[in-house]
Every structure is written in structure tokens, then in C-alpha cells.
mmCIF file of C-alpha atoms and ligand atoms in Angstrom:
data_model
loop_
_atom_site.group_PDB
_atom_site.id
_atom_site.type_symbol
_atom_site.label_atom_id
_atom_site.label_comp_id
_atom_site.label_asym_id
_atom_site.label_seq_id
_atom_site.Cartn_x
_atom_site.Cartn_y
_atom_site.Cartn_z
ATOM 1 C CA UNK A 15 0.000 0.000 0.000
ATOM 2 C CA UNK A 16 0.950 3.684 -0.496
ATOM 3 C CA UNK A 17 2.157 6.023 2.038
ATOM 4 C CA UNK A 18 0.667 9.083 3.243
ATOM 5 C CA UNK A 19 2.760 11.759 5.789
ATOM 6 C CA UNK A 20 0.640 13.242 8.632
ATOM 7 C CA UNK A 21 2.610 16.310 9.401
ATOM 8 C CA UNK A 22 5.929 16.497 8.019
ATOM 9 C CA UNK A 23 7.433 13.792 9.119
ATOM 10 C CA UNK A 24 4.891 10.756 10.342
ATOM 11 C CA UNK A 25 5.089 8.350 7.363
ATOM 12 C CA UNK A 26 1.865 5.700 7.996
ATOM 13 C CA UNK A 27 -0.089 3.138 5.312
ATOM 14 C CA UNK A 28 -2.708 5.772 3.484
ATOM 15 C CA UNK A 29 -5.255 3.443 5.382
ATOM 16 C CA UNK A 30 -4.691 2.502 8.974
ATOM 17 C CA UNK A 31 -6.777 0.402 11.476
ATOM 18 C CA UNK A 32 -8.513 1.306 14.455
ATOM 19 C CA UNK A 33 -8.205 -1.665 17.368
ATOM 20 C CA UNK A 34 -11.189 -0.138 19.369
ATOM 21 C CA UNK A 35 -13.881 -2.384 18.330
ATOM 22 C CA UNK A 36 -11.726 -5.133 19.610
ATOM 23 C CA UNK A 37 -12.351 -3.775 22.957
ATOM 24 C CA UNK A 38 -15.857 -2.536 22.991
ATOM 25 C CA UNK A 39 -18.435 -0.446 21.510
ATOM 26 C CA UNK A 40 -19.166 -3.143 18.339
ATOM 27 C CA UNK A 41 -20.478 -6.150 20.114
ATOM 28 C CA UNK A 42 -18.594 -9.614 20.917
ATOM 29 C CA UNK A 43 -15.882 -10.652 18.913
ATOM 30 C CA UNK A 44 -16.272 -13.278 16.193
ATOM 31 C CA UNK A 45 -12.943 -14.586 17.665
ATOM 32 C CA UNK A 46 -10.924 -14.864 20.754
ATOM 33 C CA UNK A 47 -8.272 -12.801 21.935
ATOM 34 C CA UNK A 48 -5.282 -14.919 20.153
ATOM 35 C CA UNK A 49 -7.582 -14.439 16.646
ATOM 36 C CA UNK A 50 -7.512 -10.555 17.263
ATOM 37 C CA UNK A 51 -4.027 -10.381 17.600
ATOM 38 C CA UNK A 52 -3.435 -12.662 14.510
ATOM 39 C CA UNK A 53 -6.175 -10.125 13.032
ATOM 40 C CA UNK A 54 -3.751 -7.188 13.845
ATOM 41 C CA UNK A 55 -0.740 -8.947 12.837
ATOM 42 C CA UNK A 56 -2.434 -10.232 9.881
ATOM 43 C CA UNK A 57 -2.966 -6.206 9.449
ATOM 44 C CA UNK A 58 0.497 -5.533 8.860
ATOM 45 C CA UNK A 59 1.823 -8.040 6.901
ATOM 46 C CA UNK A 60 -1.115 -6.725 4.314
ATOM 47 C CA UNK A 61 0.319 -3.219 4.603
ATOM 48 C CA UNK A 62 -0.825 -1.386 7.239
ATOM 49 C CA UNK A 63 1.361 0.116 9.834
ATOM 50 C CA UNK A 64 -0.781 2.757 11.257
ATOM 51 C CA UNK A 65 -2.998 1.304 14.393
ATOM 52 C CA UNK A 66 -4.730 3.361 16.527
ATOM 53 C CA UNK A 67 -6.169 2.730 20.162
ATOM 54 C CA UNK A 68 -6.676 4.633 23.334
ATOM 55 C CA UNK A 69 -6.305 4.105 27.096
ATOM 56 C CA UNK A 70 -9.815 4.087 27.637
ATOM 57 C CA UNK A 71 -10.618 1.670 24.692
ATOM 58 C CA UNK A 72 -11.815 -1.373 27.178
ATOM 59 C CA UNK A 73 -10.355 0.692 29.343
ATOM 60 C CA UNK A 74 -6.752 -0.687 29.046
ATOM 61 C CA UNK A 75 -6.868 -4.029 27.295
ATOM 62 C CA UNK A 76 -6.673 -2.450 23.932
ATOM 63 C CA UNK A 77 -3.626 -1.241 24.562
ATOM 64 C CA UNK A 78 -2.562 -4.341 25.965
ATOM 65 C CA UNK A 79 -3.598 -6.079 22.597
ATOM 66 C CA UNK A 80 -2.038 -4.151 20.183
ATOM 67 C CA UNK A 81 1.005 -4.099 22.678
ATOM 68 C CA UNK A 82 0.991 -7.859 22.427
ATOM 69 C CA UNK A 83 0.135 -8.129 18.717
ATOM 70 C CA UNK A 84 2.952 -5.463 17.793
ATOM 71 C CA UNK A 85 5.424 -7.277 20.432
ATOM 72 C CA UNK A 86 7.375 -9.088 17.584
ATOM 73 C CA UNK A 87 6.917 -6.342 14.996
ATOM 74 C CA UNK A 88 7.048 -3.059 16.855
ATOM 75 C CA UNK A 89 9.607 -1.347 14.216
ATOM 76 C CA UNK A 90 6.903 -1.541 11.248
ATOM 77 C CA UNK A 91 3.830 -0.359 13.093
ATOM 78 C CA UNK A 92 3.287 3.123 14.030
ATOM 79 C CA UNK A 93 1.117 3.402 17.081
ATOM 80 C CA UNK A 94 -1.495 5.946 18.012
ATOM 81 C CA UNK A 95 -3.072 6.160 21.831
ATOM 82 C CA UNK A 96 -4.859 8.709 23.250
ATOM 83 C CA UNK A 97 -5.011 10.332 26.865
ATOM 84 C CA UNK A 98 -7.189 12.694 28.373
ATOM 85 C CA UNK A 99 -10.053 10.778 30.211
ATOM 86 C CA UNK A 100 -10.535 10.459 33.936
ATOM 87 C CA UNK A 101 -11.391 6.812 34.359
ATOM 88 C CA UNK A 102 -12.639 5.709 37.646
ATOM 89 C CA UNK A 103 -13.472 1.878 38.440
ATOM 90 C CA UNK A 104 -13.382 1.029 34.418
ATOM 91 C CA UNK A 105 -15.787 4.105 33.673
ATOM 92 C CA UNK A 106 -15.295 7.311 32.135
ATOM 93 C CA UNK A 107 -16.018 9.894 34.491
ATOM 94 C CA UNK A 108 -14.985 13.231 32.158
ATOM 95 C CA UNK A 109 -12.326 14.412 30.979
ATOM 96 C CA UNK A 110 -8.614 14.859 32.645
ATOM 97 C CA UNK A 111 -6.020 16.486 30.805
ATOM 98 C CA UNK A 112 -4.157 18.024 33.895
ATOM 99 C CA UNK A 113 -0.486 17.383 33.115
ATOM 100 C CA UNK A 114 0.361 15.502 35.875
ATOM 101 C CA UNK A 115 -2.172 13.253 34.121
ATOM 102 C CA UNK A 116 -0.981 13.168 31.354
ATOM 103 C CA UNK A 117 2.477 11.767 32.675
ATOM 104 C CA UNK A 118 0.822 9.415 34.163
ATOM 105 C CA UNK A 119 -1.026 7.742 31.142
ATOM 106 C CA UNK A 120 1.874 7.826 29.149
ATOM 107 C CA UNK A 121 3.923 6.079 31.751
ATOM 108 C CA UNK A 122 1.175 3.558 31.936
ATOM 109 C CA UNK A 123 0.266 3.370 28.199
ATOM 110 C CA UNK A 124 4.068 2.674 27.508
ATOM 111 C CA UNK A 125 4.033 -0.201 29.396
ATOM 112 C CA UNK A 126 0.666 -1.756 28.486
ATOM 113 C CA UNK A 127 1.571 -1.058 24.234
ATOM 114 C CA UNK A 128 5.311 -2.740 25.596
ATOM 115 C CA UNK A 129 6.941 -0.080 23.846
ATOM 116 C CA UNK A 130 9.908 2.543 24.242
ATOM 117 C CA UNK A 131 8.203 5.412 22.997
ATOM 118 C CA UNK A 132 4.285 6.025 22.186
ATOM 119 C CA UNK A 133 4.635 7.230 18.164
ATOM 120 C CA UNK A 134 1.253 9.406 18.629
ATOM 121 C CA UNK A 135 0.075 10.727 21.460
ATOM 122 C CA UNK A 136 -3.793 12.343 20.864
ATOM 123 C CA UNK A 137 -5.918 14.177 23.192
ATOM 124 C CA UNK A 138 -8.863 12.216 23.001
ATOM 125 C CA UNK A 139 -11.280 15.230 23.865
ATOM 126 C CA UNK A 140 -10.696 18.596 24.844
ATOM 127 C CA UNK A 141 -10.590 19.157 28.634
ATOM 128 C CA UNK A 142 -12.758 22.598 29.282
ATOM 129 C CA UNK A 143 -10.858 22.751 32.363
ATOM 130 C CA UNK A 144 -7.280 22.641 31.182
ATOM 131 C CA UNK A 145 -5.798 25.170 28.659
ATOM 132 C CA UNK A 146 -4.661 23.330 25.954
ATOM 133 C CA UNK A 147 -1.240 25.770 26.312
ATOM 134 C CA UNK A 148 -0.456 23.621 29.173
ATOM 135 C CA UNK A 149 -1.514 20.470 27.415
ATOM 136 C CA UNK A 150 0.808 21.101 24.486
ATOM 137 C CA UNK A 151 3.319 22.434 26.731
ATOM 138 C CA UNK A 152 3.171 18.805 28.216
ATOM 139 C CA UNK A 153 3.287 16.611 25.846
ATOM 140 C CA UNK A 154 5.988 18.717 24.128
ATOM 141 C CA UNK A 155 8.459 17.885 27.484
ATOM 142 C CA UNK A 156 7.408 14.290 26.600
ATOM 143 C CA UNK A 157 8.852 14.669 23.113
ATOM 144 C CA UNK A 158 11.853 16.013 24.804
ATOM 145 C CA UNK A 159 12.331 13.044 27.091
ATOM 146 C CA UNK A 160 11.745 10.620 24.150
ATOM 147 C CA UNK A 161 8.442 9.236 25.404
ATOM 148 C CA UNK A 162 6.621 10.530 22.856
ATOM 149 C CA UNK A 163 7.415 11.344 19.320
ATOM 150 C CA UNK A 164 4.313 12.835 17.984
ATOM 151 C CA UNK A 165 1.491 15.177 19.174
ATOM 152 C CA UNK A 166 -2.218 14.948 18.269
ATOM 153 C CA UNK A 167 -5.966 16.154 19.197
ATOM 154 C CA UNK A 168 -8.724 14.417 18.735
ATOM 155 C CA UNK A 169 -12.355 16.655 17.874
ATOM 156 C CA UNK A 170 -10.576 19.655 18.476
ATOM 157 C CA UNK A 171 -12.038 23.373 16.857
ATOM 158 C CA UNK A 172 -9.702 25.194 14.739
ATOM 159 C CA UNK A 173 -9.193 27.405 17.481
ATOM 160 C CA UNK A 174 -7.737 24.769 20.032
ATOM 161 C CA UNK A 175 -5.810 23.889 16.882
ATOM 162 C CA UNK A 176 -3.846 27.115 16.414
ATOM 163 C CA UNK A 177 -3.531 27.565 20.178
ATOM 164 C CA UNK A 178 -1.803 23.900 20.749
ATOM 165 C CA UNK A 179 0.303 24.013 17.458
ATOM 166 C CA UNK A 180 1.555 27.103 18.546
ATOM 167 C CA UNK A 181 3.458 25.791 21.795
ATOM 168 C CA UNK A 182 4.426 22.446 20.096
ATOM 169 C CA UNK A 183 3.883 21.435 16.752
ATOM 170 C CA UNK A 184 0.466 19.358 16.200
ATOM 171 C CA UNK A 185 0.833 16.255 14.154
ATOM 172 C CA UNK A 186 -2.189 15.008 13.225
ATOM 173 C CA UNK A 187 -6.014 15.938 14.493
ATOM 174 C CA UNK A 188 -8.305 12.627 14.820
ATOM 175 C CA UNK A 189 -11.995 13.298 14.407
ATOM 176 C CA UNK A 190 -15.366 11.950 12.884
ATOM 177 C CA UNK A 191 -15.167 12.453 9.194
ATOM 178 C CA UNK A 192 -17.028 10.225 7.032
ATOM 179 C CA UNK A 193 -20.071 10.327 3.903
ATOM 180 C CA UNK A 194 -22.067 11.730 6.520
ATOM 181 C CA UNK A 195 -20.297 13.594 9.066
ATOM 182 C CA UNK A 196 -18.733 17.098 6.902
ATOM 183 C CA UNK A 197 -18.172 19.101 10.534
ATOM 184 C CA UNK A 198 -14.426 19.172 9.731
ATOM 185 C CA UNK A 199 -14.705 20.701 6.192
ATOM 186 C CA UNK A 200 -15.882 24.145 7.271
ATOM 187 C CA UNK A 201 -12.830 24.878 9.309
ATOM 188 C CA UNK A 202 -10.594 22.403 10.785
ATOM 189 C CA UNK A 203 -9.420 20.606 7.547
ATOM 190 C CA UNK A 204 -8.812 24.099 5.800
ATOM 191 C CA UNK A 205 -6.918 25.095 8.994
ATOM 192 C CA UNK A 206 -4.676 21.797 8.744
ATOM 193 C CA UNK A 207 -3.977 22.577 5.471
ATOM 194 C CA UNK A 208 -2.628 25.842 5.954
ATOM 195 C CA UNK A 209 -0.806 24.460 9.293
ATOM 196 C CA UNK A 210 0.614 21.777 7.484
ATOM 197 C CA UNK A 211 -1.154 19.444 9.912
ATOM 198 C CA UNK A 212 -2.651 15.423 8.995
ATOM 199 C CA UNK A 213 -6.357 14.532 9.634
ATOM 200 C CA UNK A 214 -7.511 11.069 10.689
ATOM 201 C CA UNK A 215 -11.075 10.529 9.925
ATOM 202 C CA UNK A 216 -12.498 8.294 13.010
ATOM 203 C CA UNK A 217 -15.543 6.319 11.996
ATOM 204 C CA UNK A 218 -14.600 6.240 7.971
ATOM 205 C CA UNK A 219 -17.535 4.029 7.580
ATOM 206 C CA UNK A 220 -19.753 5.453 9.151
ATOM 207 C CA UNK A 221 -19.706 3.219 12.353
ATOM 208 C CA UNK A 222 -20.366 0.078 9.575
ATOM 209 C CA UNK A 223 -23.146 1.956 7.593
ATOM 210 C CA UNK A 224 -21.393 2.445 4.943
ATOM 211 C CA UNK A 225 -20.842 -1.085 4.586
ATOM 212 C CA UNK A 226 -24.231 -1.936 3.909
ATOM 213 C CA UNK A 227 -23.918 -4.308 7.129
ATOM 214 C CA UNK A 228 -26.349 -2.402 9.301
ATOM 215 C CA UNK A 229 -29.646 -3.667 7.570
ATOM 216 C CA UNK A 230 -32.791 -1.898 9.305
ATOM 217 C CA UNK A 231 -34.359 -4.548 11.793
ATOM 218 C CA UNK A 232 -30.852 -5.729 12.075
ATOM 219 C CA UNK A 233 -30.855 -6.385 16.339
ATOM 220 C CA UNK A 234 -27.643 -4.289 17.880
ATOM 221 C CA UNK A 235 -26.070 -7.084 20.300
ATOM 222 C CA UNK A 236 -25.631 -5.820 23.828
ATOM 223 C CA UNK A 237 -23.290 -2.883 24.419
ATOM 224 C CA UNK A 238 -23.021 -2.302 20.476
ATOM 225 C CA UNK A 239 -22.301 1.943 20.330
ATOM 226 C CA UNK A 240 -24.780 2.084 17.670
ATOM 227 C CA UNK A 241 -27.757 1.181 20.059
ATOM 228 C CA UNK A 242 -26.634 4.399 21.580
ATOM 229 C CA UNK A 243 -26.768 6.624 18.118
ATOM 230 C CA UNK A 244 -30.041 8.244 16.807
ATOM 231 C CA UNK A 245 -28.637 7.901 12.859
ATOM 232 C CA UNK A 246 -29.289 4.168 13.922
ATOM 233 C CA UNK A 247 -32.723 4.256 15.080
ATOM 234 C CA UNK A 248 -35.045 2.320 12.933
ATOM 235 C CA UNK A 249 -37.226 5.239 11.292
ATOM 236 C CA UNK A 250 -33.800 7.166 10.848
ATOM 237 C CA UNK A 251 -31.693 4.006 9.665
ATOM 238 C CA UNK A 252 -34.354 3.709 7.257
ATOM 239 C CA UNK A 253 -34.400 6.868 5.404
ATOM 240 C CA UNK A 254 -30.123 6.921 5.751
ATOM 241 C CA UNK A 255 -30.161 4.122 2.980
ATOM 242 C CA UNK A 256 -30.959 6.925 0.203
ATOM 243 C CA UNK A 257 -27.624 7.443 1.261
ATOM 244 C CA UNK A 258 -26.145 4.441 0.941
ATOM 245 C CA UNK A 259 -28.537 3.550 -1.978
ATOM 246 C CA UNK A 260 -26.176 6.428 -3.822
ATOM 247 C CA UNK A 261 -22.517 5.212 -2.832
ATOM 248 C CA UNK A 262 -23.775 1.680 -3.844
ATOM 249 C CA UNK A 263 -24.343 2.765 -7.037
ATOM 250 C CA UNK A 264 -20.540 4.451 -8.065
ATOM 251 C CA UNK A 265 -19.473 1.288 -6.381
ATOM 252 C CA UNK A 266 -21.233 -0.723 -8.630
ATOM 253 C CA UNK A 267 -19.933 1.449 -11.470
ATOM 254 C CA UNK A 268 -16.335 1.001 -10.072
ATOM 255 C CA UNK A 269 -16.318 -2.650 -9.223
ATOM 256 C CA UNK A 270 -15.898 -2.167 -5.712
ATOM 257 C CA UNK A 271 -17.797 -2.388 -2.379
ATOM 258 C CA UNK A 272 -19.774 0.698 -1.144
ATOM 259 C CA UNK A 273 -17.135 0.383 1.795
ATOM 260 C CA UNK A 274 -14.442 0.834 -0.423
ATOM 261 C CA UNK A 275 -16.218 3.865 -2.165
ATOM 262 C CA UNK A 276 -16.419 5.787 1.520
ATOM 263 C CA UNK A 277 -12.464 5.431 2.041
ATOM 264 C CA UNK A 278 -11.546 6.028 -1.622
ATOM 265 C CA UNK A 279 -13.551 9.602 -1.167
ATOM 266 C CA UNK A 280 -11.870 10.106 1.956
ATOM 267 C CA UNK A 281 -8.485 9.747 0.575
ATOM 268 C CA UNK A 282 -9.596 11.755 -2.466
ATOM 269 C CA UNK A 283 -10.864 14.878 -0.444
ATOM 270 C CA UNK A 284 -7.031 15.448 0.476
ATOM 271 C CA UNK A 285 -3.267 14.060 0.247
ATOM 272 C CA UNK A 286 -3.285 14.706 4.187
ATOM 273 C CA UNK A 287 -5.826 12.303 5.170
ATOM 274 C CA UNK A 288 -5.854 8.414 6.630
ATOM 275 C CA UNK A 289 -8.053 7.107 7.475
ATOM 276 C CA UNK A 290 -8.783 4.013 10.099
ATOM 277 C CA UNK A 291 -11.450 1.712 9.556
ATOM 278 C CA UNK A 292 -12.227 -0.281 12.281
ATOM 279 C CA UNK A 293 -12.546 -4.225 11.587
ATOM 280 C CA UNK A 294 -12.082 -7.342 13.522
ATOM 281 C CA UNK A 295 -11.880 -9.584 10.590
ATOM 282 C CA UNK A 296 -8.887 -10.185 8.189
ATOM 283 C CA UNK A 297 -11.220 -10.199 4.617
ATOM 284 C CA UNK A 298 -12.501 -7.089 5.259
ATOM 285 C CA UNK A 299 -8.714 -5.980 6.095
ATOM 286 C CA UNK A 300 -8.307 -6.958 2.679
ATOM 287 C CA UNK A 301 -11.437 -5.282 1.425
ATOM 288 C CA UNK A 302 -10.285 -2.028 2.993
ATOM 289 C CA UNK A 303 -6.952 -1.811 2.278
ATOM 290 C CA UNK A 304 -7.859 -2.460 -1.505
ATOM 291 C CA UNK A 305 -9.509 0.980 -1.299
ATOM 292 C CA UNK A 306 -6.403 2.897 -2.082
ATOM 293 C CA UNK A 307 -6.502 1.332 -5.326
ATOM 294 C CA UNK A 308 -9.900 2.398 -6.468
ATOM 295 C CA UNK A 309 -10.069 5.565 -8.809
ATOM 296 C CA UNK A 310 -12.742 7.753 -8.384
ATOM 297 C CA UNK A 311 -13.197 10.415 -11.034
ATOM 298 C CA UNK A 312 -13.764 13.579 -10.867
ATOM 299 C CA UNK A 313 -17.555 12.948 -10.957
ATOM 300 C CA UNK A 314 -18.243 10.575 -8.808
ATOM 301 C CA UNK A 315 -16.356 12.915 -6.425
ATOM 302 C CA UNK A 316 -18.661 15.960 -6.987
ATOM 303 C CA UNK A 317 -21.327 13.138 -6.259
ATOM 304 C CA UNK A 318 -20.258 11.930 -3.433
ATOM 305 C CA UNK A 319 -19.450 15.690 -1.697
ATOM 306 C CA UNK A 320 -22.882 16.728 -2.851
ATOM 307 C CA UNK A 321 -24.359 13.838 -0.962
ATOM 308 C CA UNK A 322 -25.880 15.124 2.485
ATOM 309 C CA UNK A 323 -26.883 18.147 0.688
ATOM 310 C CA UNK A 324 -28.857 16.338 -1.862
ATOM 311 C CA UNK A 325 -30.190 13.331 0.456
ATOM 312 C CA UNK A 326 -29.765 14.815 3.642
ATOM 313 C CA UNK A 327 -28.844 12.826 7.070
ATOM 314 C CA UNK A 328 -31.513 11.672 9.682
ATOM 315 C CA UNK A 329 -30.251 11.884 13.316
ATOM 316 C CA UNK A 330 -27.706 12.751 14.984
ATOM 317 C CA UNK A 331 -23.875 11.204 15.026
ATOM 318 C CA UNK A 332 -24.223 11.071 18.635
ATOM 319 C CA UNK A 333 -27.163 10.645 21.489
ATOM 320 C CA UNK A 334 -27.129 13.265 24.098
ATOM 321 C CA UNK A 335 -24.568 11.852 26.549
ATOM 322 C CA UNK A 336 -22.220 11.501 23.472
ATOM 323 C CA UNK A 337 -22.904 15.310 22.406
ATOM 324 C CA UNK A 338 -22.099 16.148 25.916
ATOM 325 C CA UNK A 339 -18.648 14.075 25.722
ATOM 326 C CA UNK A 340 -18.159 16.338 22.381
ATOM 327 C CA UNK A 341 -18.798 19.297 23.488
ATOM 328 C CA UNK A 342 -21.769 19.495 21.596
HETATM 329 N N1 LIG B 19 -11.006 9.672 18.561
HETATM 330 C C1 LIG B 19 -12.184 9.195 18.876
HETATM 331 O O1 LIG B 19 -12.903 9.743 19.699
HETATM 332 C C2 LIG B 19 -12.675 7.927 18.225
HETATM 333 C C3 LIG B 19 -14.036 7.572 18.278
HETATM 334 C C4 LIG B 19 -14.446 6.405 17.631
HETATM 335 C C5 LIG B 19 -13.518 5.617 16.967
HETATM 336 N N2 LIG B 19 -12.200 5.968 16.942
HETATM 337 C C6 LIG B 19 -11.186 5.166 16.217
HETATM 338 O O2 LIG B 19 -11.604 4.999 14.865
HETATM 339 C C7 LIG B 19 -11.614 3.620 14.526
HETATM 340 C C8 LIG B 19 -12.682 3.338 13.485
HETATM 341 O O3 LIG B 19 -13.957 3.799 13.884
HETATM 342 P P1 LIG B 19 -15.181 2.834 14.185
HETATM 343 O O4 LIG B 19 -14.684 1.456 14.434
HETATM 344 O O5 LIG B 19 -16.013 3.491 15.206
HETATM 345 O O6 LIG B 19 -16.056 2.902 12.858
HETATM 346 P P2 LIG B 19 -15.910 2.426 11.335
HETATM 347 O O7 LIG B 19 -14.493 2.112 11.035
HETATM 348 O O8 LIG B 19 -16.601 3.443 10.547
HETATM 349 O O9 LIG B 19 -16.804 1.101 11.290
HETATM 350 C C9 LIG B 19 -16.525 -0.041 12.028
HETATM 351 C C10 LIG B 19 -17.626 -1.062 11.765
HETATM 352 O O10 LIG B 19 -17.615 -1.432 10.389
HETATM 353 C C11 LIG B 19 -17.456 -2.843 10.247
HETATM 354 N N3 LIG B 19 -16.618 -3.028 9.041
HETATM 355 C C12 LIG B 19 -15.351 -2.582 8.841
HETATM 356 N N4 LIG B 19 -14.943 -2.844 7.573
HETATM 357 C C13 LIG B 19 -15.984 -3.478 6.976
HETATM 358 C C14 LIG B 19 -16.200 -3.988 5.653
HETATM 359 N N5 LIG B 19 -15.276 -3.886 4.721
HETATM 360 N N6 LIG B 19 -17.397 -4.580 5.400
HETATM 361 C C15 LIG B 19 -18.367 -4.686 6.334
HETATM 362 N N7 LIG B 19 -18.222 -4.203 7.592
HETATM 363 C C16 LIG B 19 -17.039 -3.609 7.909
HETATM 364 C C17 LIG B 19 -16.842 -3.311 11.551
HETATM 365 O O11 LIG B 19 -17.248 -4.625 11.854
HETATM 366 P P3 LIG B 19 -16.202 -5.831 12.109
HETATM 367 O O12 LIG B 19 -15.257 -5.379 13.161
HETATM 368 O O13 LIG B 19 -17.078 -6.913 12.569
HETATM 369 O O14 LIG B 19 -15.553 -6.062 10.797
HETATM 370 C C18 LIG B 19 -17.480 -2.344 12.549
HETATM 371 O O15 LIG B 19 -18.768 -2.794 12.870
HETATM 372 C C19 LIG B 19 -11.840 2.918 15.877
HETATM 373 O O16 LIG B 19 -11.413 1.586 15.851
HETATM 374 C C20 LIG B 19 -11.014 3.767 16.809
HETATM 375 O O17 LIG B 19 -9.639 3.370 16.765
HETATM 376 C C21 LIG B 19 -11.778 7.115 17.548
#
């Protein structure tokens, strides 16, 4: 697979994969542990050397698992993790990016990924109570004592942006970007143009919608995320498929899947995007990756950007604690 640069320097797979739903938020596994790390490993001997997880993804045993999977091949993967939550008894209890806190994940996340030095290091939300000066500041003293190589935000305004990148240089900003969630294009991906910045699109697929996987009267199993999100709910699923109805048909123009049509448009919006679908399963690591390769043209862009203004969206990307957790 091709290589994309997030910043000026961070070299990763122009896909990567997100471990999360390994962990939680997409129902049980369709294999046990040892199958997710041959999953992961599987990952990068097909190319990928991005992976992305967080301490709170489980909380902790993602970062054990990719730890574990990476163990043997730590000097082709680049790994992402994220800090910034205050978790109490295995729940998130709101945000903490106090920099004594931070220290204190990294310390810990180093040891659970079984690694020298954590490659990205995102702010997984933005703490109201902690100017992100002082965040910055922090993770910039990491850099310094080789903990950390990279800096990142995750759903951070183009404000927060400027601010942070101006006391240590921002490498890449993580945040929902997908068919059906534009936020980022009114400011933040012009700003990370300008800054020179990469963007990560979380949720490519549209949490699996995208896929044409999510069927309406499909059952979510217990503790799937989507239970939670009102795009998902049966009267709004159902009017979403216009939507999907659409990227179906370039796929079917292209010879791909409609999946593969969501990532080739996100890598076609700019050279300074990757995303990182999230999959548990090593065809559809295979489907995925094979996005790279499909050519869009010109067209089927304009199609696919006019999209939510032409169809429109029902429901939100997020229920109201979710909004909350977003700032929203
Ligand atoms: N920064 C943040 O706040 C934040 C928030 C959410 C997620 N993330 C990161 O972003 C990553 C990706 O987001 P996501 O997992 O929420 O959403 P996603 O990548 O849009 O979709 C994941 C869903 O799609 C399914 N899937 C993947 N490829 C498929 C294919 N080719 N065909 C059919 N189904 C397919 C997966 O199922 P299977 O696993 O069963 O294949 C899973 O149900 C996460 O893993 C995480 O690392 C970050």
C-alpha cells in the first residue's frame, strides 16, 4: 500500500486500522483474543502500519492487545493512543487532561503497548478545564524526554488547533469524518492545510453503515455503540439508505464495495488524510486496504461531496450523553 505523511514527518499506510472495536463499543468478537491479535498482525503483513487505540478503549486491554500483537513487529507499526479521560473503576467519568495526568497515562500506556516510545500521542477530547497551552506544553516535554514522538488532538475546533500548534507542533487531528459527518470541512481541515497538519477521519464508515452491514431490523447485540446513536434508530436508519442507496451505485460502477467507495472519497478529499477503519476480521482488512486502489473520477467525487446536501442525514452522530462528551 501507499504512504501518506501526517505532518511532516509521520510516514503511515494511506489506510490505517482502528483496534477499538476489539475492545468494545461493536459487540462480541467473532474470535478470541489470540484471533484478534493474529487479526492485527495479519494487518500488517497486508500493509498497514498505522494502528490506533486509546487508554480508555476497554479501558486498558486495547492497549494491551495491540502491545501484544505489535510485540514481535514493533519497528513496522506506528502506534497511536490517546489520553485525556478520567477513568474511575473502568468508567469514564470526564475528561482529565491536567499534566500531571498526562504523565501518568503515558507512563502507563508505555508499558501496556510494551513499547519505548508512544509514536502518537492524541488528546482524546478537549478538557474545558485545562488550557490546551499547558496540554501542548506537556506533551511537548514528553517529546523532549523521548516518550513521545508525535502530538495529536482528537475533535478539536480550529481554534484549540492554532492555540496547541503554537506551543508544540500538532501532528495530526483525529476526528469523525465520514459520507455523513462534513463538521471538519468548514474549518478544521482548511486550517490543517494551511498548518501543514494530517487529519484522521475516526468512523470512515460510518460506524459500519457504509458497509451496507447495518440492515434496518438488524438487532444491535448488547453494548453495540450504535444502540446508543439516533442515525441508527429504525425510522432514521431507514431513510439513511438513500444514502447508501447512492454510494452503492458508483461502487457498482467502479467494481468495488460501497465500503471501499467511503475510504476512496476520503483519501480523495485530500493528500493529508488516513483514514482508520475499524474491523475485527482479516477479509474485510483486505477489502479495505484495496480501497487505495480504487479511482474515483472527478464525478463521482462531486457526487459523493454533494451527498448530504442532496439526500440529507436523519439523526444525529451522537445521542445526548455523546454530544455532551463532544462538546456538543
Ligand atoms: N477519537 C475518537 O474519539 C474515536 C471515536 C471512535 C472511533 N475511533 C477510532 O476509529 C476507529 C474506526 O472507527 P469505528 O470502528 O467506530 O467505525 P468504522 O471504522 O466506521 O466502522 C466499524 C464497523 O464497520 C465494520 N466493518 C469494517 N470494515 C468493513 C467492511 N469492509 N465490510 C463490512 N463491515 C465492515 C466493523 O465490523 P467488524 O469489526 O465486525 O468487521 C465495525 O462494525 C476505531 O477503531 C477507533 O480506533 C476514535
Amino acid at each position: 500500500m501507499h504512504t501518506r505523511k501526517l505532518g511532516p514527518d509521520l510516514e503511515v499506510s494511506a489506510i490505517g486500522l482502528g483496534a477499538m472495536g476489539m475492545s468494545m463499543s461493536y459487540g462480541p468478537n467473532p474470535g478470541d483474543r489470540d484471533d484478534m491479535i493474529g487479526v492485527l498482525r495479519y494487518a500488517v503483513d497486508h500493509g498497514i502500519t498505522f494502528i490506533d487505540t486509546a487508554e480508555v478503549y476497554g479501558p486498558y486491554v486495547n492497549e494491551e492487545l495491540v502491545g501484544e500483537a505489535i510485540a514481535p513487529i514493533r519497528d513496522r507499526v506506528v502506534v497511536a493512543t490517546k489520553f485525556g479521560w478520567n477513568i474511575v473503576d473502568g468508567r469514564m467519568q470526564g475528561t482529565d487532561s491536567r499534566p500531571e495526568q498526562i504523565r501518568r497515562v503515558a507512563d502507563a500506556s508505555l508499558k501496556r503497548l510494551g513499547v519505548d516510545a508512544i509514536d502518537l500521542f492524541y488528546q482524546h477530547r478537549v478538557d474545558p478545564n485545562v488550557p490546551i497551552e499547558d496540554v501542548a506544553g506537556t506533551v511537548g516535554e514528553l517529546v523532549a524526554e523521548g516518550k513521545v514522538k508525535h502530538f495529536g488532538l482528537s475533535e478539536a475546533g480550529a481554534g484549540t488547533i492554532r492555540r496547541a500548534h503554537a506551543v508544540f507542533p500538532v501532528t495530526a487531528v483525529q476526528s469523525e469524518y465520514s459520507l455523513w459527518t462534513r463538521d471538519p470541512e468548514a474549518e478544521v481541515l482548511p486550517t490543517l492545510e494551511e498548518l501543514g497538519i494530517g487529519f484522521v477521519p475516526f468512523s470512515p464508515l460510518g460506524k459500519g453503515f457504509f458497509t451496507g452491514t447495518v440492515t434496518p431490523g438488524r438487532p444491535f447485540a448488547p453494548g453495540e455503540v450504535r444502540a446508543t446513536v439516533p442515525r441508527f434508530e429504525p425510522e432514521n436508519l431507514a431513510a439513511n439508505q438513500a444514502l447508501l442507496d447512492r454510494v452503492t451505485a458508483v461502487a457498482t460502477e467502479r467494481g468495488a464495495s460501497s465500503a471501499q467507495v467511503a475510504l476512496a472519497w476520503l483519501l480523495g478529499r485530500a493528500p493529508f488524510i488516513v483514514p482508520i477503519p475499524g474491523t475485527r476480521r482479516r477479509e474485510r482488512i483486505d477489502e479495505n486496504t484495496a480501497a487505495t486502489t480504487v479511482a474515483l473520477s472527478a464525478d463521482d467525487m462531486a457526487d459523493l461531496d454533494a451527498l448530504v446536501d442532496t439526500v440529507g442525514v436523519a439523526g444525529n452522530r451522537y445521542g445526548e450523553a455523546g454530544m455532551k462528551m463532544v462538546g456538543l
